[in-house]
Amino acid sequence: MFFETVAGPFAAAACPLLSSNLVPPKKHGPYTTESVDDYLKAILKLGGPQEEQVAGNSLAHHLGIRAASVTGMLQKLAAQKPPLVKYEKHRGVRLTPAGKMRALEVLRHHRLLERFLHDFLDYSWDEVHDEAERLEHFISEKLEDRIAAKLGDPETDPHGHPIPERSGALPARQEVLLPRWACGIPAVVSSVSDHDPSLLREMTRLGLKPGVAITVEAGTRNASLLVRIGDRADRVRLSQSLASGISVLPR
């Protein structure tokens, strides 16, 4: 990912505010910041709130690359000064405090950019993820602060995911994936996965978005879930792939 590939309203020639605040990425050793950031964000996500060790194979699957490549990169990140990860062969990897801080910084950039693209540039929620991925490594702290102030310091991105605070604090939420939610218990959609634009478009069609009430009806869960959405009287069947991208909280 490189800034020259970005077109449209965020292009430097079209937006002096952005061009004056885009800065070369901070370098962690000889490795590209984009690649390093992607590893750190993936470990942060897969480790979860408990910061569990992440297996190399899980990381390779998440990033879509060979396990051997992951092992080599983790060894290099662990050897940097300061180290960004703590890596134990055959056991997995965790972020160090320095690695976690960088991961949260990039995650904050990403989610603020998604909110800005959605709220001010009229991007749909199925478009913002890829654009934010391209830009998240390059914005300055000054631009980050201006975007946050312009948005009124939002707590979530368009998909309902919490935005890390400037200090790096990330509020914890006890979300449950919809397929694991008990039948008949009212819930509310808290967040949705942003990685599949086609599923996001289907959620839009069904009226599924953060803040909407949802109840799982009794019945088989092998192929699909039968749910009631909001105040609708009819019931809707959700595929497992769609339902697995929806997280809920008690209503």
PDB file of C-alpha atoms in Angstrom:
ATOM      1  CA  MET A   1       0.000   0.000   0.000  1.00  0.00           C
ATOM      2  CA  PHE A   2       1.380   3.378  -0.976  1.00  0.00           C
ATOM      3  CA  PHE A   3      -0.125   6.826  -0.905  1.00  0.00           C
ATOM      4  CA  GLU A   4       0.246   7.478  -4.654  1.00  0.00           C
ATOM      5  CA  THR A   5      -2.456   4.880  -5.303  1.00  0.00           C
ATOM      6  CA  VAL A   6      -5.114   6.950  -3.525  1.00  0.00           C
ATOM      7  CA  ALA A   7      -7.503   8.822  -5.787  1.00  0.00           C
ATOM      8  CA  GLY A   8     -10.595  10.944  -5.356  1.00  0.00           C
ATOM      9  CA  PRO A   9     -11.301  13.460  -2.584  1.00  0.00           C
ATOM     10  CA  PHE A  10      -8.391  12.248  -0.466  1.00  0.00           C
ATOM     11  CA  ALA A  11      -5.790  12.793  -3.226  1.00  0.00           C
ATOM     12  CA  ALA A  12      -3.093  15.259  -2.189  1.00  0.00           C
ATOM     13  CA  ALA A  13      -3.690  17.637  -5.083  1.00  0.00           C
ATOM     14  CA  ALA A  14      -7.348  17.935  -4.194  1.00  0.00           C
ATOM     15  CA  CYS A  15      -7.000  18.421  -0.450  1.00  0.00           C
ATOM     16  CA  PRO A  16      -4.318  20.789   0.915  1.00  0.00           C
ATOM     17  CA  LEU A  17      -5.252  19.933   4.501  1.00  0.00           C
ATOM     18  CA  LEU A  18      -4.330  16.311   3.965  1.00  0.00           C
ATOM     19  CA  SER A  19      -1.296  16.880   1.773  1.00  0.00           C
ATOM     20  CA  SER A  20       0.278  19.198   4.326  1.00  0.00           C
ATOM     21  CA  ASN A  21      -0.164  16.637   7.091  1.00  0.00           C
ATOM     22  CA  LEU A  22       0.743  13.422   5.346  1.00  0.00           C
ATOM     23  CA  VAL A  23       4.162  12.358   6.511  1.00  0.00           C
ATOM     24  CA  PRO A  24       6.514   9.508   5.700  1.00  0.00           C
ATOM     25  CA  PRO A  25       5.746   6.535   7.943  1.00  0.00           C
ATOM     26  CA  LYS A  26       7.850   5.909  10.998  1.00  0.00           C
ATOM     27  CA  LYS A  27      10.335   3.151  10.272  1.00  0.00           C
ATOM     28  CA  HIS A  28      10.710   0.159  12.571  1.00  0.00           C
ATOM     29  CA  GLY A  29      14.104  -1.126  11.417  1.00  0.00           C
ATOM     30  CA  PRO A  30      14.574  -1.920   7.727  1.00  0.00           C
ATOM     31  CA  TYR A  31      11.042  -3.270   7.208  1.00  0.00           C
ATOM     32  CA  THR A  32       8.221  -1.376   5.553  1.00  0.00           C
ATOM     33  CA  THR A  33       5.892   0.231   8.017  1.00  0.00           C
ATOM     34  CA  GLU A  34       2.827  -0.969   6.123  1.00  0.00           C
ATOM     35  CA  SER A  35       3.857  -4.602   6.526  1.00  0.00           C
ATOM     36  CA  VAL A  36       4.877  -4.185  10.160  1.00  0.00           C
ATOM     37  CA  ASP A  37       1.644  -2.376  10.990  1.00  0.00           C
ATOM     38  CA  ASP A  38      -0.419  -5.120   9.364  1.00  0.00           C
ATOM     39  CA  TYR A  39       1.310  -7.752  11.524  1.00  0.00           C
ATOM     40  CA  LEU A  40       0.837  -5.736  14.698  1.00  0.00           C
ATOM     41  CA  LYS A  41      -2.842  -5.060  14.010  1.00  0.00           C
ATOM     42  CA  ALA A  42      -3.442  -8.734  13.242  1.00  0.00           C
ATOM     43  CA  ILE A  43      -1.803  -9.858  16.495  1.00  0.00           C
ATOM     44  CA  LEU A  44      -3.823  -7.272  18.432  1.00  0.00           C
ATOM     45  CA  LYS A  45      -7.064  -8.550  16.886  1.00  0.00           C
ATOM     46  CA  LEU A  46      -6.349 -12.274  17.168  1.00  0.00           C
ATOM     47  CA  GLY A  47      -5.033 -11.979  20.722  1.00  0.00           C
ATOM     48  CA  GLY A  48      -8.301 -10.399  21.834  1.00  0.00           C
ATOM     49  CA  PRO A  49      -8.928  -8.448  25.050  1.00  0.00           C
ATOM     50  CA  GLN A  50      -7.014 -11.065  27.062  1.00  0.00           C
ATOM     51  CA  GLU A  51      -3.922 -10.557  24.864  1.00  0.00           C
ATOM     52  CA  GLU A  52      -3.518 -14.293  24.383  1.00  0.00           C
ATOM     53  CA  GLN A  53      -0.615 -15.762  22.458  1.00  0.00           C
ATOM     54  CA  VAL A  54      -1.335 -15.968  18.749  1.00  0.00           C
ATOM     55  CA  ALA A  55      -0.236 -19.060  16.832  1.00  0.00           C
ATOM     56  CA  GLY A  56       1.865 -18.487  13.737  1.00  0.00           C
ATOM     57  CA  ASN A  57      -0.530 -20.510  11.592  1.00  0.00           C
ATOM     58  CA  SER A  58      -3.478 -18.391  12.735  1.00  0.00           C
ATOM     59  CA  LEU A  59      -1.561 -15.248  11.875  1.00  0.00           C
ATOM     60  CA  ALA A  60      -0.590 -16.636   8.455  1.00  0.00           C
ATOM     61  CA  HIS A  61      -4.217 -17.519   7.708  1.00  0.00           C
ATOM     62  CA  HIS A  62      -5.429 -14.082   8.812  1.00  0.00           C
ATOM     63  CA  LEU A  63      -2.852 -12.267   6.679  1.00  0.00           C
ATOM     64  CA  GLY A  64      -3.153 -14.654   3.742  1.00  0.00           C
ATOM     65  CA  ILE A  65       0.560 -15.478   3.566  1.00  0.00           C
ATOM     66  CA  ARG A  66       2.811 -18.524   4.052  1.00  0.00           C
ATOM     67  CA  ALA A  67       3.571 -19.687   7.588  1.00  0.00           C
ATOM     68  CA  ALA A  68       7.315 -19.640   6.852  1.00  0.00           C
ATOM     69  CA  SER A  69       7.115 -15.945   5.948  1.00  0.00           C
ATOM     70  CA  VAL A  70       5.298 -15.213   9.203  1.00  0.00           C
ATOM     71  CA  THR A  71       7.960 -16.994  11.274  1.00  0.00           C
ATOM     72  CA  GLY A  72      10.730 -14.983   9.653  1.00  0.00           C
ATOM     73  CA  MET A  73       8.984 -11.661  10.188  1.00  0.00           C
ATOM     74  CA  LEU A  74       8.134 -12.413  13.818  1.00  0.00           C
ATOM     75  CA  GLN A  75      11.761 -13.245  14.553  1.00  0.00           C
ATOM     76  CA  LYS A  76      12.828  -9.933  13.036  1.00  0.00           C
ATOM     77  CA  LEU A  77      10.210  -7.944  14.943  1.00  0.00           C
ATOM     78  CA  ALA A  78      11.263  -9.625  18.196  1.00  0.00           C
ATOM     79  CA  ALA A  79      14.896  -8.683  17.529  1.00  0.00           C
ATOM     80  CA  GLN A  80      14.232  -4.981  16.958  1.00  0.00           C
ATOM     81  CA  LYS A  81      15.126  -2.313  19.515  1.00  0.00           C
ATOM     82  CA  PRO A  82      12.745  -1.936  21.193  1.00  0.00           C
ATOM     83  CA  PRO A  83      11.150  -5.286  20.333  1.00  0.00           C
ATOM     84  CA  LEU A  84       7.623  -5.035  18.955  1.00  0.00           C
ATOM     85  CA  VAL A  85       6.649  -8.634  19.764  1.00  0.00           C
ATOM     86  CA  LYS A  86       7.574 -11.416  22.141  1.00  0.00           C
ATOM     87  CA  TYR A  87       7.916 -14.549  20.021  1.00  0.00           C
ATOM     88  CA  GLU A  88       8.306 -18.115  21.299  1.00  0.00           C
ATOM     89  CA  LYS A  89       8.864 -20.820  18.722  1.00  0.00           C
ATOM     90  CA  HIS A  90       6.041 -23.398  18.645  1.00  0.00           C
ATOM     91  CA  ARG A  91       4.106 -21.375  21.241  1.00  0.00           C
ATOM     92  CA  GLY A  92       3.116 -18.161  19.516  1.00  0.00           C
ATOM     93  CA  VAL A  93       3.497 -14.416  19.710  1.00  0.00           C
ATOM     94  CA  ARG A  94       2.318 -11.505  21.844  1.00  0.00           C
ATOM     95  CA  LEU A  95       2.740  -7.779  21.416  1.00  0.00           C
ATOM     96  CA  THR A  96       5.209  -5.963  23.632  1.00  0.00           C
ATOM     97  CA  PRO A  97       4.096  -2.611  25.110  1.00  0.00           C
ATOM     98  CA  ALA A  98       5.808  -0.829  22.180  1.00  0.00           C
ATOM     99  CA  GLY A  99       4.123  -3.105  19.652  1.00  0.00           C
ATOM    100  CA  LYS A 100       0.730  -2.726  21.283  1.00  0.00           C
ATOM    101  CA  MET A 101       0.998   1.056  21.327  1.00  0.00           C
ATOM    102  CA  ARG A 102       1.832   1.152  17.616  1.00  0.00           C
ATOM    103  CA  ALA A 103      -0.993  -1.282  16.790  1.00  0.00           C
ATOM    104  CA  LEU A 104      -3.508   0.843  18.703  1.00  0.00           C
ATOM    105  CA  GLU A 105      -2.211   4.017  17.057  1.00  0.00           C
ATOM    106  CA  VAL A 106      -2.747   2.581  13.572  1.00  0.00           C
ATOM    107  CA  LEU A 107      -6.121   1.151  14.591  1.00  0.00           C
ATOM    108  CA  ARG A 108      -7.168   4.613  15.800  1.00  0.00           C
ATOM    109  CA  HIS A 109      -6.063   6.107  12.471  1.00  0.00           C
ATOM    110  CA  HIS A 110      -8.019   3.463  10.568  1.00  0.00           C
ATOM    111  CA  ARG A 111     -11.288   3.862  12.432  1.00  0.00           C
ATOM    112  CA  LEU A 112     -11.155   7.661  12.495  1.00  0.00           C
ATOM    113  CA  LEU A 113     -10.529   7.646   8.739  1.00  0.00           C
ATOM    114  CA  GLU A 114     -13.468   5.292   8.191  1.00  0.00           C
ATOM    115  CA  ARG A 115     -15.734   7.619  10.180  1.00  0.00           C
ATOM    116  CA  PHE A 116     -14.440  10.698   8.311  1.00  0.00           C
ATOM    117  CA  LEU A 117     -14.871   9.075   4.900  1.00  0.00           C
ATOM    118  CA  HIS A 118     -18.381   7.953   5.804  1.00  0.00           C
ATOM    119  CA  ASP A 119     -19.643  11.092   7.546  1.00  0.00           C
ATOM    120  CA  PHE A 120     -17.987  13.854   5.510  1.00  0.00           C
ATOM    121  CA  LEU A 121     -17.147  12.373   2.099  1.00  0.00           C
ATOM    122  CA  ASP A 122     -20.283  10.252   1.713  1.00  0.00           C
ATOM    123  CA  TYR A 123     -18.533   6.921   1.297  1.00  0.00           C
ATOM    124  CA  SER A 124     -20.846   3.993   2.018  1.00  0.00           C
ATOM    125  CA  TRP A 125     -19.848   1.731   4.892  1.00  0.00           C
ATOM    126  CA  ASP A 126     -18.866  -1.036   2.470  1.00  0.00           C
ATOM    127  CA  GLU A 127     -16.285   1.268   0.805  1.00  0.00           C
ATOM    128  CA  VAL A 128     -14.456   2.838   3.743  1.00  0.00           C
ATOM    129  CA  HIS A 129     -12.348  -0.113   4.929  1.00  0.00           C
ATOM    130  CA  ASP A 130     -10.088  -0.400   1.886  1.00  0.00           C
ATOM    131  CA  GLU A 131      -9.596   3.372   1.648  1.00  0.00           C
ATOM    132  CA  ALA A 132      -8.689   3.593   5.333  1.00  0.00           C
ATOM    133  CA  GLU A 133      -6.247   0.680   4.919  1.00  0.00           C
ATOM    134  CA  ARG A 134      -4.354   2.700   2.311  1.00  0.00           C
ATOM    135  CA  LEU A 135      -4.154   5.875   4.409  1.00  0.00           C
ATOM    136  CA  GLU A 136      -3.802   4.669   8.008  1.00  0.00           C
ATOM    137  CA  HIS A 137       0.011   4.404   7.956  1.00  0.00           C
ATOM    138  CA  PHE A 138       0.639   7.889   6.623  1.00  0.00           C
ATOM    139  CA  ILE A 139      -1.391  10.508   8.487  1.00  0.00           C
ATOM    140  CA  SER A 140       0.396  12.688  11.016  1.00  0.00           C
ATOM    141  CA  GLU A 141      -0.633  13.051  14.639  1.00  0.00           C
ATOM    142  CA  LYS A 142      -1.686  16.617  13.853  1.00  0.00           C
ATOM    143  CA  LEU A 143      -4.061  15.416  11.150  1.00  0.00           C
ATOM    144  CA  GLU A 144      -5.329  12.643  13.416  1.00  0.00           C
ATOM    145  CA  ASP A 145      -6.211  15.233  16.067  1.00  0.00           C
ATOM    146  CA  ARG A 146      -7.931  17.489  13.526  1.00  0.00           C
ATOM    147  CA  ILE A 147     -10.020  14.649  12.141  1.00  0.00           C
ATOM    148  CA  ALA A 148     -11.038  13.590  15.659  1.00  0.00           C
ATOM    149  CA  ALA A 149     -11.979  17.174  16.577  1.00  0.00           C
ATOM    150  CA  LYS A 150     -13.942  17.667  13.347  1.00  0.00           C
ATOM    151  CA  LEU A 151     -15.885  14.482  14.049  1.00  0.00           C
ATOM    152  CA  GLY A 152     -16.522  15.436  17.680  1.00  0.00           C
ATOM    153  CA  ASP A 153     -14.262  12.694  19.075  1.00  0.00           C
ATOM    154  CA  PRO A 154     -16.491   9.771  18.045  1.00  0.00           C
ATOM    155  CA  GLU A 155     -16.504   6.591  20.097  1.00  0.00           C
ATOM    156  CA  THR A 156     -17.076   4.166  17.216  1.00  0.00           C
ATOM    157  CA  ASP A 157     -16.436   3.766  13.501  1.00  0.00           C
ATOM    158  CA  PRO A 158     -19.321   3.265  11.016  1.00  0.00           C
ATOM    159  CA  HIS A 159     -19.331  -0.480  11.722  1.00  0.00           C
ATOM    160  CA  GLY A 160     -19.708  -0.007  15.483  1.00  0.00           C
ATOM    161  CA  HIS A 161     -16.107  -0.840  16.440  1.00  0.00           C
ATOM    162  CA  PRO A 162     -14.698   1.257  19.301  1.00  0.00           C
ATOM    163  CA  ILE A 163     -12.070   3.837  18.364  1.00  0.00           C
ATOM    164  CA  PRO A 164      -8.974   3.738  20.611  1.00  0.00           C
ATOM    165  CA  GLU A 165      -8.455   6.898  22.603  1.00  0.00           C
ATOM    166  CA  ARG A 166      -5.494   9.192  21.918  1.00  0.00           C
ATOM    167  CA  SER A 167      -3.775   7.645  24.952  1.00  0.00           C
ATOM    168  CA  GLY A 168      -4.154   4.157  23.467  1.00  0.00           C
ATOM    169  CA  ALA A 169      -6.976   3.073  25.777  1.00  0.00           C
ATOM    170  CA  LEU A 170      -9.505   0.806  24.056  1.00  0.00           C
ATOM    171  CA  PRO A 171     -12.845   0.257  25.808  1.00  0.00           C
ATOM    172  CA  ALA A 172     -13.651  -3.427  26.302  1.00  0.00           C
ATOM    173  CA  ARG A 173     -17.069  -4.776  25.357  1.00  0.00           C
ATOM    174  CA  GLN A 174     -18.483  -8.211  26.103  1.00  0.00           C
ATOM    175  CA  GLU A 175     -19.843  -8.764  22.609  1.00  0.00           C
ATOM    176  CA  VAL A 176     -21.196 -12.124  21.459  1.00  0.00           C
ATOM    177  CA  LEU A 177     -21.316 -13.341  17.862  1.00  0.00           C
ATOM    178  CA  LEU A 178     -24.934 -13.611  16.744  1.00  0.00           C
ATOM    179  CA  PRO A 179     -24.798 -17.392  16.026  1.00  0.00           C
ATOM    180  CA  ARG A 180     -23.856 -17.933  19.689  1.00  0.00           C
ATOM    181  CA  TRP A 181     -26.642 -15.753  21.106  1.00  0.00           C
ATOM    182  CA  ALA A 182     -29.462 -17.481  22.972  1.00  0.00           C
ATOM    183  CA  CYS A 183     -32.816 -17.874  21.224  1.00  0.00           C
ATOM    184  CA  GLY A 184     -35.622 -15.567  22.301  1.00  0.00           C
ATOM    185  CA  ILE A 185     -33.401 -13.133  24.249  1.00  0.00           C
ATOM    186  CA  PRO A 186     -33.598  -9.569  22.871  1.00  0.00           C
ATOM    187  CA  ALA A 187     -30.258  -8.183  21.730  1.00  0.00           C
ATOM    188  CA  VAL A 188     -28.914  -5.142  19.930  1.00  0.00           C
ATOM    189  CA  VAL A 189     -26.364  -5.134  17.115  1.00  0.00           C
ATOM    190  CA  SER A 190     -23.160  -3.660  18.546  1.00  0.00           C
ATOM    191  CA  SER A 191     -20.762  -4.073  15.608  1.00  0.00           C
ATOM    192  CA  VAL A 192     -20.382  -5.795  12.260  1.00  0.00           C
ATOM    193  CA  SER A 193     -17.371  -7.131  10.373  1.00  0.00           C
ATOM    194  CA  ASP A 194     -16.018  -4.695   7.788  1.00  0.00           C
ATOM    195  CA  HIS A 195     -13.991  -7.167   5.705  1.00  0.00           C
ATOM    196  CA  ASP A 196     -16.600  -8.286   3.142  1.00  0.00           C
ATOM    197  CA  PRO A 197     -18.273  -5.442   1.186  1.00  0.00           C
ATOM    198  CA  SER A 198     -20.914  -7.788  -0.270  1.00  0.00           C
ATOM    199  CA  LEU A 199     -22.060  -8.825   3.215  1.00  0.00           C
ATOM    200  CA  LEU A 200     -22.192  -5.190   4.311  1.00  0.00           C
ATOM    201  CA  ARG A 201     -24.400  -4.382   1.335  1.00  0.00           C
ATOM    202  CA  GLU A 202     -26.693  -7.262   2.292  1.00  0.00           C
ATOM    203  CA  MET A 203     -26.858  -5.955   5.874  1.00  0.00           C
ATOM    204  CA  THR A 204     -27.844  -2.557   4.481  1.00  0.00           C
ATOM    205  CA  ARG A 205     -30.645  -4.169   2.496  1.00  0.00           C
ATOM    206  CA  LEU A 206     -31.936  -5.948   5.599  1.00  0.00           C
ATOM    207  CA  GLY A 207     -31.618  -2.911   7.867  1.00  0.00           C
ATOM    208  CA  LEU A 208     -28.935  -4.518  10.026  1.00  0.00           C
ATOM    209  CA  LYS A 209     -26.643  -1.914  11.540  1.00  0.00           C
ATOM    210  CA  PRO A 210     -25.263  -0.998  14.977  1.00  0.00           C
ATOM    211  CA  GLY A 211     -28.032  -0.018  17.361  1.00  0.00           C
ATOM    212  CA  VAL A 212     -30.747  -2.114  15.699  1.00  0.00           C
ATOM    213  CA  ALA A 213     -32.658  -4.593  17.873  1.00  0.00           C
ATOM    214  CA  ILE A 214     -32.498  -8.252  16.887  1.00  0.00           C
ATOM    215  CA  THR A 215     -33.892 -11.500  18.296  1.00  0.00           C
ATOM    216  CA  VAL A 216     -32.868 -15.017  17.274  1.00  0.00           C
ATOM    217  CA  GLU A 217     -35.872 -17.282  16.848  1.00  0.00           C
ATOM    218  CA  ALA A 218     -35.891 -20.934  17.879  1.00  0.00           C
ATOM    219  CA  GLY A 219     -34.907 -23.456  15.229  1.00  0.00           C
ATOM    220  CA  THR A 220     -31.963 -25.083  13.517  1.00  0.00           C
ATOM    221  CA  ARG A 221     -28.700 -23.155  13.269  1.00  0.00           C
ATOM    222  CA  ASN A 222     -26.756 -25.437  10.954  1.00  0.00           C
ATOM    223  CA  ALA A 223     -27.303 -23.543   7.708  1.00  0.00           C
ATOM    224  CA  SER A 224     -28.994 -20.297   8.739  1.00  0.00           C
ATOM    225  CA  LEU A 225     -30.490 -18.297  11.594  1.00  0.00           C
ATOM    226  CA  LEU A 226     -34.095 -17.165  11.775  1.00  0.00           C
ATOM    227  CA  VAL A 227     -34.263 -13.678  13.282  1.00  0.00           C
ATOM    228  CA  ARG A 228     -36.535 -10.724  13.878  1.00  0.00           C
ATOM    229  CA  ILE A 229     -34.986  -7.350  13.042  1.00  0.00           C
ATOM    230  CA  GLY A 230     -36.145  -4.171  14.760  1.00  0.00           C
ATOM    231  CA  ASP A 231     -39.915  -3.708  14.777  1.00  0.00           C
ATOM    232  CA  ARG A 232     -40.523  -5.823  11.701  1.00  0.00           C
ATOM    233  CA  ALA A 233     -43.285  -8.377  12.053  1.00  0.00           C
ATOM    234  CA  ASP A 234     -41.766 -10.814   9.564  1.00  0.00           C
ATOM    235  CA  ARG A 235     -38.859 -13.112  10.292  1.00  0.00           C
ATOM    236  CA  VAL A 236     -35.691 -13.170   8.176  1.00  0.00           C
ATOM    237  CA  ARG A 237     -33.237 -15.982   7.513  1.00  0.00           C
ATOM    238  CA  LEU A 238     -29.563 -15.063   7.751  1.00  0.00           C
ATOM    239  CA  SER A 239     -26.837 -17.239   6.282  1.00  0.00           C
ATOM    240  CA  GLN A 240     -24.133 -18.421   8.667  1.00  0.00           C
ATOM    241  CA  SER A 241     -21.562 -16.272   6.845  1.00  0.00           C
ATOM    242  CA  LEU A 242     -23.694 -13.165   7.333  1.00  0.00           C
ATOM    243  CA  ALA A 243     -24.670 -13.948  10.939  1.00  0.00           C
ATOM    244  CA  SER A 244     -21.042 -14.676  11.867  1.00  0.00           C
ATOM    245  CA  GLY A 245     -20.136 -11.106  10.937  1.00  0.00           C
ATOM    246  CA  ILE A 246     -22.588  -9.606  13.436  1.00  0.00           C
ATOM    247  CA  SER A 247     -21.815  -9.054  17.132  1.00  0.00           C
ATOM    248  CA  VAL A 248     -24.483  -8.245  19.688  1.00  0.00           C
ATOM    249  CA  LEU A 249     -24.974  -7.054  23.250  1.00  0.00           C
ATOM    250  CA  PRO A 250     -27.947  -7.451  25.613  1.00  0.00           C
ATOM    251  CA  ARG A 251     -30.748  -5.086  24.778  1.00  0.00           C
TER     252      ARG A 251
END
